[in-house]
Amino acid sequence: MEKKPGSPVRLFSTYARSSTRRVRLMDGIAGKGTMAAGLLIVALLVLLLNEMFRLSLPAICHFGIGFFTSSDWDPQGERFGVLPFLYGTLVSSAIALVIAIPFGIGTALFLTELAPQRLRGAVAFVVDMLAAIPSVVYGLWGVFVLAPLMQSHVGPFLEKTLGFLPLFRGPFYGGVSMLTAGLILAVMVVPFIVAIAREVLLTVPVDLKAASYALGATQWETIWKVVLPYSRVGIGGGVVLALGRALGETMAVTMVIGNQPRINASILQPGYSMAAVLANEFNEASSKLYLSVLVEVGLTLFLVTFLINIAARVLLWRMRSVHPH
Amino acid sequence: MTDQSKISAQDLSIFYGANRAVKNVSMEIRENRVTALIGPSGCGKSTFLRALNRMNDIIPSVRAEGRVFLDGQDIYAPRVDVIDVRRRVGMVFQKSNPFPKSIFENVAYGLRINGVRSRKVIEQQVEKSLRGAALWDEVKDRLQTSALAMSGGQQQRLCIARALAIEPEVLLMDEPASALDPIATQKIEELIHDLKRDYTIVIVTHNMQQAARVSDFTGFFLMGELIEVDETGTIFTKPTRKQTEDYITGRFG
Ligand SMILES: Nc1ncnc2c1ncn2[C@@H]1O[C@H](COP(=O)(O)OP(=O)(O)O)[C@@H](O)[C@H]1O
Ligand SMILES: [Mg+2]
């Protein structure tokens, strides 16, 4: 910078300008870097999909649409239908959500609205820890604790009280069942729902709760009519995350679902899931077709997860645009 | 002064933890009159106001000492139903806080939670309350639209309508016009004037002209104490206490 005699020394503007230039440079690098990372992820996804599609092509050509409509699974006879696995994955995840949603939201409400201040941190910590437990540990717990309990108490009880519904009928197979898998999954996804619901519930404006109380509402009415409606879209996001986790969970489900490729009306009887059949049978896939079929099962799992996520997101987005909260 | 006392605070102190925000305040609130509370910010006006319908209860760590009588009944007595107190003593907040629901549902809220089921009764009461809050003509054709799409002044009048819907006896207003433009403020002031026929009103305001315009009685708070309370004309023309005069004449605060 040229300095005329007598003019003040412009230390600041000199510095500021060079700093601006530096910031711009950094912004440029950061921008390009993050974009590259993003693109790389997308590229990996496309590559993966492409590869899975290529590997499952023999199976797709061989079975066509029949793959999705057949519930016959007989590797020796080379008859493959994905239906029992599709059914098992969806039903076990649905059971998990039916149980985990009320528990998760209830826990989150307890942590944000009801629990004494001192207790909140401790309980939240414990719940977060649940998410950190490896799924094989859940599986072991399922095999040694939950399954025997299902066999001796829960199953018979459900059959006795609700047995008029085909959903709750025996015979029991050592306590491994669709319901057992759903229960384990529920425990595994509750922390996700709690963590997200808690964040969302904390954003409910104190003003709105005060308005409700000032009109003579009780705490429960305020929660039910103000807090939850305000949070439902955000909590819905947490449920979607939990669902994604449940659909793909492999280890724990494999250990307790019973691994029988049949569609049983009763959730007290064994089933099988897509993730579980992949884990169990990949090593044994002797023929090229068998292997190709398993890859197609994987592809199906991927697509189901993907589609459900999209559908859920569209639903949430619709809810948000109708009512901002 | 022959007016009936509606609310009577006696030796009321309110603590936030160890901080005493309201100090031994005794004050009569007269029926069907507007009582204004003035004083520099942080002097305990809002805290005192919230004590009159036990809204301080929802803030953890708050403790009240002393008594507040509503029609002669101590609202801090052990077996008093807080819900009932709040139904009888409604509240309008400083920042308008409509629910993210339709205009109709905002006004109907208090009715629904208080057990009114009849669609017809709810509709009638919503209309009556909106008329009462001088809002009906502006919104009657869009009752099902979101309350959040209204102007600030309309939102505040909606909050007044929402409070009126459950037919309270007393209406507490905490700086209800502080976030509004002069025209919206004027509407609220006119509304207060109309409402005092049916309600007892306590209004906190930092605007002394407003207090002079809308109120019959004015209480001056300073650092948690009620320095002086009298007819508004008296407070603004010949206050007894030096601190009041200093505040009125703008020498501090
Ligand atoms: N929620 C709260 N928690 C703790 N202290 C508070 C709270 N609200 C108000 N106070 C304290 O109480 C005193 C009076 O506040 P407030 O009643 O809001 O005064 P004003 O309405 O006259 O401005 C202030 O010292 C303030 O810091
Ligand atoms: Mg205040």
Coordinates of C-alpha atoms and ligand atoms in Angstrom, one line a residue:
Chain A
M1 CA 0.0 0.0 0.0
E2 CA 1.4 3.4 -1.0
K3 CA 1.7 5.8 1.9
K4 CA 1.3 9.5 1.2
P5 CA 3.2 11.7 3.5
G6 CA 1.0 13.1 6.3
S7 CA -1.8 10.5 5.9
P8 CA -2.5 8.4 9.0
V9 CA -1.0 4.9 9.2
R10 CA -3.8 2.5 8.3
L11 CA -2.7 -0.5 10.2
F12 CA -6.2 -1.9 10.6
S13 CA -7.4 -1.6 7.1
T14 CA -4.2 -3.2 5.8
Y15 CA -4.5 -6.0 8.2
A16 CA -8.3 -6.4 7.6
R17 CA -7.9 -6.7 3.9
S18 CA -5.2 -9.3 4.1
S19 CA -7.2 -11.2 6.6
T20 CA -10.2 -11.1 4.3
R21 CA -8.1 -12.6 1.6
R22 CA -6.9 -15.3 3.8
V23 CA -10.4 -16.1 5.0
R24 CA -11.6 -16.3 1.4
L25 CA -8.8 -18.7 0.6
M26 CA -9.7 -20.9 3.6
D27 CA -13.4 -20.8 2.7
G28 CA -12.5 -21.9 -0.7
I29 CA -10.5 -24.8 0.5
A30 CA -13.0 -25.8 3.1
G31 CA -15.8 -25.5 0.6
K32 CA -14.1 -27.7 -2.0
G33 CA -12.9 -30.2 0.6
T34 CA -16.4 -30.7 2.0
M35 CA -17.9 -31.0 -1.4
A36 CA -15.3 -33.6 -2.4
A37 CA -16.1 -35.6 0.7
G38 CA -19.8 -35.4 -0.1
L39 CA -19.3 -36.4 -3.7
L40 CA -17.1 -39.3 -2.6
I41 CA -19.8 -40.7 -0.4
V42 CA -22.4 -40.4 -3.2
A43 CA -19.9 -42.1 -5.5
L44 CA -19.3 -45.0 -3.1
L45 CA -23.1 -45.5 -2.7
V46 CA -23.6 -45.6 -6.5
L47 CA -20.6 -48.0 -6.9
L48 CA -21.9 -50.3 -4.1
L49 CA -25.4 -50.4 -5.6
N50 CA -24.0 -51.0 -9.0
E51 CA -21.9 -53.8 -7.8
M52 CA -24.7 -55.4 -5.8
F53 CA -27.0 -55.2 -8.9
R54 CA -24.3 -56.8 -11.1
L55 CA -23.8 -59.6 -8.7
S56 CA -27.5 -60.3 -8.2
L57 CA -28.2 -60.2 -11.9
P58 CA -28.1 -64.0 -12.4
A59 CA -30.7 -64.4 -9.6
I60 CA -32.8 -61.6 -11.0
C61 CA -32.7 -63.2 -14.5
H62 CA -33.4 -66.6 -13.1
F63 CA -36.3 -65.9 -10.8
G64 CA -37.7 -62.6 -12.0
I65 CA -40.6 -61.3 -10.0
G66 CA -41.2 -64.7 -8.5
F67 CA -38.4 -64.0 -6.1
F68 CA -40.6 -61.5 -4.3
T69 CA -43.8 -63.5 -4.4
S70 CA -42.5 -66.9 -3.4
S71 CA -42.1 -68.0 0.3
D72 CA -40.2 -71.1 -0.6
W73 CA -36.6 -71.2 0.6
D74 CA -34.8 -74.4 -0.4
P75 CA -31.2 -73.9 -1.2
Q76 CA -30.6 -77.6 -2.0
G77 CA -33.5 -77.6 -4.5
E78 CA -32.4 -74.2 -5.7
R79 CA -35.8 -72.7 -5.0
F80 CA -35.5 -69.2 -3.5
G81 CA -38.3 -66.8 -2.4
V82 CA -37.4 -63.7 -0.3
L83 CA -40.9 -63.3 1.1
P84 CA -40.4 -64.9 4.6
F85 CA -37.3 -62.7 5.1
L86 CA -39.0 -59.6 3.9
Y87 CA -41.9 -60.4 6.2
G88 CA -39.6 -61.1 9.2
T89 CA -37.7 -57.9 8.8
L90 CA -40.8 -55.7 8.5
V91 CA -42.7 -57.4 11.3
S92 CA -39.9 -57.6 13.8
S93 CA -39.1 -53.9 13.1
A94 CA -42.8 -53.0 13.4
I95 CA -43.0 -54.8 16.8
A96 CA -39.9 -53.0 17.9
L97 CA -41.4 -49.6 17.0
V98 CA -44.8 -50.3 18.6
I99 CA -43.0 -51.0 21.8
A100 CA -40.2 -48.5 21.5
I101 CA -42.2 -45.4 20.5
P102 CA -44.3 -45.1 23.7
F103 CA -41.4 -46.1 25.9
G104 CA -39.0 -43.7 24.1
I105 CA -41.3 -40.7 24.2
G106 CA -42.3 -41.5 27.7
T107 CA -38.7 -41.6 28.9
A108 CA -37.9 -38.4 27.0
L109 CA -40.9 -36.7 28.6
F110 CA -39.8 -37.9 32.0
L111 CA -36.3 -36.6 31.4
T112 CA -37.4 -33.2 30.2
E113 CA -40.6 -32.5 32.1
L114 CA -41.1 -34.7 35.1
A115 CA -37.9 -36.0 36.6
P116 CA -36.3 -34.0 39.4
Q117 CA -33.4 -31.9 38.0
R118 CA -30.8 -34.1 39.8
L119 CA -32.0 -37.3 38.3
R120 CA -32.2 -36.1 34.7
G121 CA -28.5 -36.2 33.8
A122 CA -28.0 -39.6 35.4
V123 CA -30.9 -41.3 33.6
A124 CA -30.1 -39.7 30.3
F125 CA -26.5 -41.0 30.7
V126 CA -27.8 -44.5 31.3
V127 CA -30.1 -44.4 28.3
D128 CA -27.3 -43.1 26.1
M129 CA -25.1 -46.0 27.3
L130 CA -27.7 -48.5 26.0
A131 CA -26.9 -47.3 22.5
A132 CA -23.3 -48.1 23.1
I133 CA -23.7 -51.8 24.0
P134 CA -22.6 -54.1 21.1
S135 CA -25.5 -55.9 19.5
V136 CA -24.0 -59.3 20.2
V137 CA -24.3 -58.6 23.9
Y138 CA -28.0 -57.9 23.4
G139 CA -28.2 -61.1 21.5
L140 CA -26.6 -63.1 24.3
W141 CA -28.9 -61.4 26.8
G142 CA -31.8 -62.4 24.5
V143 CA -30.7 -66.0 24.3
F144 CA -30.0 -66.5 28.0
V145 CA -32.5 -64.3 29.7
L146 CA -35.3 -63.1 27.4
A147 CA -35.9 -66.3 25.4
P148 CA -36.4 -68.6 28.5
L149 CA -38.7 -65.9 30.0
M150 CA -40.7 -65.9 26.8
Q151 CA -40.9 -69.6 26.8
S152 CA -41.9 -70.0 30.4
H153 CA -44.1 -66.9 31.1
V154 CA -44.7 -64.3 28.4
G155 CA -45.6 -66.8 25.6
P156 CA -48.1 -68.8 27.7
F157 CA -49.6 -65.7 29.2
L158 CA -50.1 -64.1 25.8
E159 CA -51.6 -67.3 24.4
K160 CA -54.0 -67.6 27.3
T161 CA -55.2 -63.9 27.3
L162 CA -54.9 -63.1 23.6
G163 CA -54.8 -66.5 22.0
F164 CA -58.2 -65.9 20.3
L165 CA -56.1 -63.8 17.9
P166 CA -53.9 -65.8 15.4
L167 CA -51.1 -63.4 16.3
F168 CA -50.6 -65.0 19.7
R169 CA -50.6 -68.7 19.4
G170 CA -48.1 -71.5 20.2
P171 CA -46.4 -73.8 20.0
F172 CA -43.3 -72.2 21.3
Y173 CA -39.8 -73.1 20.2
G174 CA -37.6 -72.4 23.2
G175 CA -38.7 -68.8 23.3
V176 CA -37.1 -67.7 20.1
S177 CA -39.7 -65.9 18.0
M178 CA -40.6 -62.8 16.1
L179 CA -41.8 -61.2 19.3
T180 CA -38.5 -61.9 21.0
A181 CA -36.6 -60.3 18.2
G182 CA -39.0 -57.4 18.2
L183 CA -38.4 -56.9 22.0
I184 CA -34.7 -57.0 21.6
L185 CA -34.9 -54.5 18.8
A186 CA -37.1 -52.3 20.9
V187 CA -34.5 -52.1 23.6
M188 CA -31.8 -51.4 21.1
V189 CA -33.7 -48.5 19.4
V190 CA -35.2 -46.9 22.4
P191 CA -32.1 -44.8 23.1
F192 CA -32.3 -43.3 19.6
I193 CA -35.9 -42.3 20.1
V194 CA -35.1 -40.9 23.6
A195 CA -32.1 -39.0 22.5
I196 CA -33.8 -37.2 19.7
A197 CA -37.2 -36.8 21.4
R198 CA -35.3 -35.2 24.4
E199 CA -33.6 -32.7 22.1
V200 CA -36.9 -31.8 20.5
L201 CA -38.8 -31.6 23.7
L202 CA -36.3 -29.1 25.1
T203 CA -37.0 -26.7 22.2
V204 CA -40.7 -26.3 23.2
P205 CA -41.0 -22.7 24.2
V206 CA -41.5 -22.1 27.9
D207 CA -44.0 -19.4 26.8
L208 CA -46.3 -21.9 25.3
K209 CA -46.3 -24.1 28.3
A210 CA -46.9 -21.0 30.5
A211 CA -49.9 -20.1 28.4
S212 CA -51.4 -23.5 28.9
Y213 CA -50.9 -23.5 32.6
A214 CA -52.4 -20.0 32.9
L215 CA -55.6 -21.4 31.3
G216 CA -55.9 -23.9 34.1
A217 CA -54.3 -26.8 32.3
T218 CA -52.6 -29.6 34.3
Q219 CA -49.1 -30.7 33.5
W220 CA -50.4 -33.7 31.8
E221 CA -52.8 -31.7 29.6
T222 CA -50.0 -29.3 28.8
I223 CA -47.8 -32.2 27.7
W224 CA -50.5 -33.8 25.7
K225 CA -52.0 -30.8 24.0
V226 CA -49.0 -28.4 23.7
V227 CA -45.7 -30.1 24.2
L228 CA -46.3 -33.2 22.1
P229 CA -48.1 -31.5 19.1
Y230 CA -45.2 -29.0 19.0
S231 CA -42.6 -31.8 18.9
R232 CA -44.2 -34.5 16.8
V233 CA -42.4 -33.7 13.5
G234 CA -39.0 -33.8 15.3
I235 CA -39.8 -36.9 17.3
G236 CA -41.0 -38.5 14.0
G237 CA -37.4 -37.9 12.7
G238 CA -36.1 -39.9 15.7
V239 CA -38.5 -42.7 14.9
V240 CA -37.3 -42.9 11.4
L241 CA -33.8 -43.2 12.6
A242 CA -34.8 -45.9 15.0
L243 CA -36.6 -47.7 12.2
G244 CA -33.6 -47.7 10.0
R245 CA -31.6 -49.2 12.8
A246 CA -34.2 -51.9 13.4
L247 CA -34.5 -52.9 9.8
G248 CA -30.8 -53.5 9.4
E249 CA -29.9 -55.0 12.8
T250 CA -28.4 -58.3 12.2
M251 CA -26.6 -60.0 15.1
A252 CA -29.1 -59.8 17.9
V253 CA -32.0 -60.6 15.6
T254 CA -30.2 -63.6 14.2
M255 CA -29.7 -64.9 17.7
V256 CA -33.3 -64.8 18.8
I257 CA -35.6 -64.8 15.8
G258 CA -35.5 -68.6 15.4
N259 CA -34.2 -68.6 11.8
Q260 CA -37.0 -70.4 10.1
P261 CA -37.9 -69.3 6.6
R262 CA -41.6 -69.5 7.2
I263 CA -44.4 -67.0 7.4
N264 CA -46.2 -67.6 10.7
A265 CA -49.3 -65.7 11.6
S266 CA -48.3 -65.9 15.2
I267 CA -45.6 -63.6 16.4
L268 CA -44.9 -66.1 19.2
Q269 CA -43.4 -68.4 16.6
P270 CA -40.0 -68.2 14.8
G271 CA -39.3 -66.2 11.7
Y272 CA -36.3 -65.1 9.8
S273 CA -35.0 -61.7 8.6
M274 CA -33.1 -60.6 5.6
A275 CA -30.1 -59.5 7.6
A276 CA -30.1 -62.7 9.5
V277 CA -30.2 -65.0 6.4
L278 CA -27.3 -63.1 4.9
A279 CA -25.3 -63.5 8.1
N280 CA -26.1 -67.2 8.4
E281 CA -25.9 -68.5 4.9
F282 CA -23.2 -66.4 3.2
N283 CA -20.5 -68.9 4.2
E284 CA -22.5 -71.9 2.9
A285 CA -23.4 -70.4 -0.4
S286 CA -22.0 -73.2 -2.6
S287 CA -23.4 -72.3 -6.0
K288 CA -23.1 -69.2 -8.0
L289 CA -26.8 -68.9 -8.1
Y290 CA -27.1 -69.2 -4.3
L291 CA -24.6 -66.5 -3.8
S292 CA -26.3 -64.3 -6.3
V293 CA -29.6 -64.8 -4.6
L294 CA -28.1 -63.7 -1.3
V295 CA -26.8 -60.6 -2.9
E296 CA -30.3 -59.9 -4.2
V297 CA -31.6 -60.4 -0.6
G298 CA -29.1 -57.7 0.5
L299 CA -30.2 -55.5 -2.4
T300 CA -33.8 -55.9 -1.3
L301 CA -33.0 -55.0 2.3
F302 CA -31.2 -51.9 1.1
L303 CA -34.1 -50.9 -1.1
V304 CA -36.7 -51.5 1.5
T305 CA -34.7 -49.5 4.1
F306 CA -34.2 -46.8 1.5
L307 CA -37.9 -46.6 0.4
I308 CA -39.2 -46.6 4.0
N309 CA -36.9 -43.8 4.9
I310 CA -38.0 -41.7 1.9
A311 CA -41.7 -42.4 2.6
A312 CA -41.2 -41.4 6.3
R313 CA -39.4 -38.2 5.3
V314 CA -42.0 -37.2 2.8
L315 CA -44.7 -37.8 5.5
L316 CA -42.8 -35.6 8.0
W317 CA -42.2 -33.0 5.4
R318 CA -45.9 -32.9 4.7
M319 CA -46.7 -32.6 8.3
R320 CA -44.3 -29.8 8.7
S321 CA -45.8 -27.8 5.8
V322 CA -49.3 -28.2 7.0
H323 CA -48.6 -27.3 10.5
P324 CA -45.2 -25.7 11.2
H325 CA -45.1 -27.7 14.4
Chain B
M1 CA -62.5 4.4 48.5
T2 CA -65.6 2.3 48.6
D3 CA -64.6 -0.2 45.9
Q4 CA -64.6 -3.8 46.9
S5 CA -61.3 -5.5 47.3
K6 CA -61.0 -8.5 44.8
I7 CA -57.5 -9.5 45.6
S8 CA -55.6 -8.8 48.8
A9 CA -51.9 -9.5 49.1
Q10 CA -50.7 -9.5 52.6
D11 CA -47.1 -9.3 53.6
L12 CA -46.2 -11.2 50.5
S13 CA -42.5 -12.1 49.8
I14 CA -41.3 -14.1 46.9
F15 CA -37.9 -15.8 46.7
Y16 CA -35.9 -17.1 43.7
G17 CA -33.7 -19.5 45.7
A18 CA -32.1 -17.1 48.2
N19 CA -32.9 -13.9 46.2
R20 CA -35.9 -12.1 47.6
A21 CA -37.5 -10.5 44.6
V22 CA -40.7 -9.3 46.2
K23 CA -40.4 -7.9 49.8
N24 CA -43.3 -7.8 52.2
V25 CA -45.8 -6.4 49.8
S26 CA -49.3 -5.7 51.0
M27 CA -51.8 -4.4 48.4
E28 CA -55.5 -4.4 47.6
I29 CA -56.7 -5.0 44.0
R30 CA -60.1 -3.5 43.6
E31 CA -63.0 -5.2 41.8
N32 CA -63.8 -3.9 38.3
R33 CA -61.0 -1.5 38.4
V34 CA -57.7 -1.3 36.5
T35 CA -54.7 -1.4 38.7
A36 CA -51.3 -0.5 37.1
L37 CA -48.0 -1.6 38.5
I38 CA -45.1 0.6 37.6
G39 CA -41.4 0.7 38.5
P40 CA -38.0 0.3 37.0
S41 CA -37.2 -3.1 35.4
G42 CA -36.2 -5.8 37.7
C43 CA -38.1 -4.4 40.6
G44 CA -40.4 -7.4 41.0
K45 CA -43.5 -6.3 39.1
S46 CA -43.8 -9.5 37.0
T47 CA -42.9 -11.7 40.0
F48 CA -45.6 -10.0 42.1
L49 CA -48.1 -10.3 39.2
R50 CA -47.4 -14.1 38.7
A51 CA -48.0 -14.6 42.4
L52 CA -51.6 -13.5 42.0
N53 CA -52.5 -16.6 40.0
R54 CA -49.7 -18.9 41.3
M55 CA -47.9 -18.9 38.0
N56 CA -44.7 -18.7 39.9
D57 CA -45.3 -22.3 40.9
I58 CA -44.1 -23.5 37.5
I59 CA -40.7 -21.9 38.0
P60 CA -38.5 -24.3 40.0
S61 CA -36.9 -22.8 43.1
V62 CA -39.6 -20.2 43.7
R63 CA -41.0 -19.8 47.2
A64 CA -43.7 -17.5 48.4
E65 CA -44.3 -16.3 51.9
G66 CA -47.3 -14.3 53.1
R67 CA -50.9 -14.5 51.9
V68 CA -52.9 -13.7 48.8
F69 CA -56.7 -13.6 49.2
L70 CA -59.0 -13.9 46.3
D71 CA -62.5 -13.0 47.4
G72 CA -61.3 -13.6 50.9
Q73 CA -59.9 -17.1 50.3
D74 CA -56.1 -17.6 50.6
I75 CA -54.9 -19.0 47.3
Y76 CA -51.7 -20.2 49.0
A77 CA -53.6 -22.2 51.6
P78 CA -52.7 -25.9 51.6
R79 CA -55.8 -27.5 50.0
V80 CA -56.4 -24.8 47.4
D81 CA -56.7 -26.1 43.8
V82 CA -54.2 -24.2 41.7
I83 CA -56.1 -25.1 38.5
D84 CA -59.1 -23.4 40.0
V85 CA -57.1 -20.3 40.9
R86 CA -55.8 -20.0 37.4
R87 CA -59.2 -20.4 35.9
R88 CA -60.5 -17.5 37.9
V89 CA -57.4 -15.3 37.5
G90 CA -56.3 -15.3 33.8
M91 CA -53.1 -14.0 32.4
V92 CA -51.8 -12.2 29.3
F93 CA -48.1 -12.3 28.8
Q94 CA -45.5 -9.7 27.7
K95 CA -44.6 -11.5 24.5
S96 CA -47.7 -12.7 22.7
N97 CA -47.7 -16.5 22.8
P98 CA -50.4 -18.0 20.7
F99 CA -50.3 -21.8 20.3
P100 CA -49.2 -23.0 16.9
K101 CA -52.8 -23.9 16.1
S102 CA -55.7 -22.2 14.3
I103 CA -57.2 -19.0 15.6
F104 CA -60.3 -21.0 16.6
E105 CA -58.3 -23.7 18.5
N106 CA -56.4 -21.1 20.4
V107 CA -59.5 -19.6 21.9
A108 CA -61.1 -23.0 22.3
Y109 CA -58.1 -24.4 24.2
G110 CA -59.1 -23.3 27.6
L111 CA -62.7 -24.5 27.0
R112 CA -61.5 -27.9 25.9
I113 CA -59.1 -28.6 28.8
N114 CA -61.8 -27.4 31.2
G115 CA -64.1 -30.1 29.9
V116 CA -66.4 -28.2 27.5
R117 CA -67.4 -30.8 24.9
S118 CA -70.3 -29.3 23.1
R119 CA -69.3 -28.0 19.6
K120 CA -72.0 -25.4 19.8
V121 CA -71.1 -24.0 23.1
I122 CA -67.4 -23.9 22.0
E123 CA -68.3 -22.0 18.9
Q124 CA -70.5 -19.5 20.7
Q125 CA -67.9 -18.9 23.4
V126 CA -65.1 -18.5 20.8
E127 CA -67.1 -15.8 19.0
K128 CA -68.0 -14.1 22.2
S129 CA -64.4 -14.1 23.4
L130 CA -63.1 -12.8 20.1
R131 CA -65.7 -10.1 20.1
G132 CA -64.7 -9.3 23.7
A133 CA -61.1 -8.9 22.6
A134 CA -62.2 -6.6 19.6
L135 CA -60.9 -9.1 17.2
W136 CA -64.0 -10.8 15.8
D137 CA -64.5 -8.6 12.7
E138 CA -60.9 -9.0 11.7
V139 CA -60.7 -12.8 11.9
K140 CA -64.3 -14.1 11.6
D141 CA -63.6 -15.3 8.0
R142 CA -60.4 -17.1 8.8
L143 CA -60.9 -18.8 12.1
Q144 CA -59.3 -22.0 10.8
T145 CA -56.0 -20.3 9.7
S146 CA -52.9 -20.4 11.8
A147 CA -52.7 -17.9 14.6
L148 CA -49.1 -17.4 13.8
A149 CA -50.0 -15.7 10.5
M150 CA -51.6 -12.8 12.4
S151 CA -49.9 -9.4 13.1
G152 CA -48.3 -8.9 16.5
G153 CA -51.2 -6.7 17.7
Q154 CA -53.7 -9.3 16.6
Q155 CA -51.8 -12.1 18.2
Q156 CA -51.8 -10.2 21.5
R157 CA -55.6 -9.6 21.3
L158 CA -56.0 -13.3 20.5
C159 CA -54.2 -14.1 23.7
I160 CA -56.6 -11.8 25.5
A161 CA -59.5 -13.6 23.8
R162 CA -58.0 -16.9 24.8
A163 CA -57.9 -15.8 28.4
L164 CA -61.4 -14.4 28.3
A165 CA -62.9 -17.7 26.9
I166 CA -62.9 -19.4 30.3
E167 CA -64.6 -16.4 31.9
P168 CA -62.0 -15.4 34.5
E169 CA -62.8 -12.8 37.1
V170 CA -59.4 -11.2 37.1
L171 CA -57.1 -10.5 34.2
L172 CA -53.4 -10.1 34.8
M173 CA -51.5 -8.4 32.0
D174 CA -47.7 -8.2 32.0
E175 CA -46.6 -5.4 29.7
P176 CA -49.2 -6.5 27.1
A177 CA -48.3 -3.8 24.7
S178 CA -44.6 -3.5 25.1
A179 CA -43.8 -5.2 21.8
L180 CA -46.5 -3.5 19.8
D181 CA -46.6 -0.4 17.6
P182 CA -48.5 2.7 18.7
I183 CA -51.7 1.8 16.8
A184 CA -51.9 -1.7 18.2
T185 CA -51.0 -0.4 21.6
Q186 CA -53.9 2.0 21.4
K187 CA -56.3 -0.8 20.5
I188 CA -55.2 -2.8 23.5
E189 CA -55.6 0.2 25.8
E190 CA -59.2 0.8 24.4
L191 CA -59.8 -2.9 25.0
I192 CA -58.7 -2.7 28.6
H193 CA -61.0 0.2 29.1
D194 CA -63.9 -1.8 27.8
L195 CA -63.0 -4.9 29.7
K196 CA -63.0 -3.4 33.1
R197 CA -66.8 -3.3 33.1
D198 CA -66.7 -7.1 33.5
Y199 CA -63.2 -7.9 34.8
T200 CA -60.8 -6.8 37.5
I201 CA -57.6 -6.0 35.7
V202 CA -54.0 -5.7 36.9
I203 CA -51.5 -4.4 34.3
V204 CA -47.8 -4.2 34.6
T205 CA -46.4 -1.5 32.4
H206 CA -43.1 0.3 32.0
N207 CA -44.9 3.1 30.2
M208 CA -46.1 5.7 32.7
Q209 CA -48.3 7.5 30.2
Q210 CA -50.0 4.2 29.6
A211 CA -50.5 3.7 33.3
A212 CA -52.0 7.2 33.5
R213 CA -54.3 6.5 30.6
V214 CA -55.7 3.1 31.4
S215 CA -55.6 2.7 35.2
D216 CA -57.7 3.7 38.2
F217 CA -55.1 2.8 40.7
T218 CA -51.3 2.7 40.4
G219 CA -48.8 1.0 42.5
F220 CA -45.1 1.9 42.4
F221 CA -42.5 -0.8 43.0
L222 CA -38.9 -0.3 43.7
M223 CA -36.4 -3.0 44.3
G224 CA -39.0 -5.5 45.3
E225 CA -40.9 -3.2 47.6
L226 CA -44.2 -1.5 47.0
I227 CA -43.4 2.1 47.7
E228 CA -46.8 3.6 47.2
V229 CA -50.2 2.7 45.9
D230 CA -53.1 5.2 45.4
E231 CA -55.5 6.4 42.8
T232 CA -53.7 7.0 39.6
G233 CA -54.5 10.7 39.5
T234 CA -52.9 11.1 43.0
I235 CA -49.8 9.1 42.1
F236 CA -49.1 11.1 39.1
T237 CA -49.9 14.6 40.5
K238 CA -49.1 14.5 44.2
P239 CA -47.4 11.3 45.3
T240 CA -46.6 11.1 49.0
R241 CA -43.2 9.5 48.7
K242 CA -40.1 11.1 47.3
Q243 CA -39.0 8.0 45.4
T244 CA -42.4 7.9 43.6
E245 CA -42.1 11.6 42.6
D246 CA -38.5 11.0 41.4
Y247 CA -39.6 8.1 39.3
I248 CA -42.7 9.9 37.9
T249 CA -40.7 12.9 37.0
G250 CA -38.1 10.8 35.3
R251 CA -35.3 11.6 37.7
F252 CA -34.3 7.9 37.6
G253 CA -35.4 4.6 36.2
Ligands
LIG1 N1 -37.1 -17.0 36.5 C1 -36.4 -16.3 37.4 N2 -35.4 -17.0 38.1 C2 -34.6 -16.3 38.9 N3 -34.7 -15.0 39.2 C3 -35.7 -14.3 38.6 C4 -36.6 -14.9 37.6 N4 -37.4 -14.0 37.2 C5 -37.1 -12.8 37.8 N5 -36.0 -13.0 38.6 C6 -35.4 -12.0 39.4 O1 -36.4 -11.4 40.2 C7 -36.3 -10.0 40.2 C8 -37.5 -9.3 39.8 O2 -37.8 -9.6 38.4 P1 -39.1 -9.3 37.7 O3 -40.3 -9.7 38.6 O4 -39.1 -9.9 36.4 O5 -39.0 -7.7 37.6 P2 -39.8 -6.7 36.6 O6 -41.0 -7.4 36.0 O7 -40.2 -5.6 37.5 O8 -38.9 -6.3 35.6 C9 -35.1 -9.6 39.3 O9 -34.0 -9.4 40.2 C10 -34.9 -10.9 38.6 O10 -33.5 -11.1 38.3
MG2 MG -41.4 -7.9 33.9

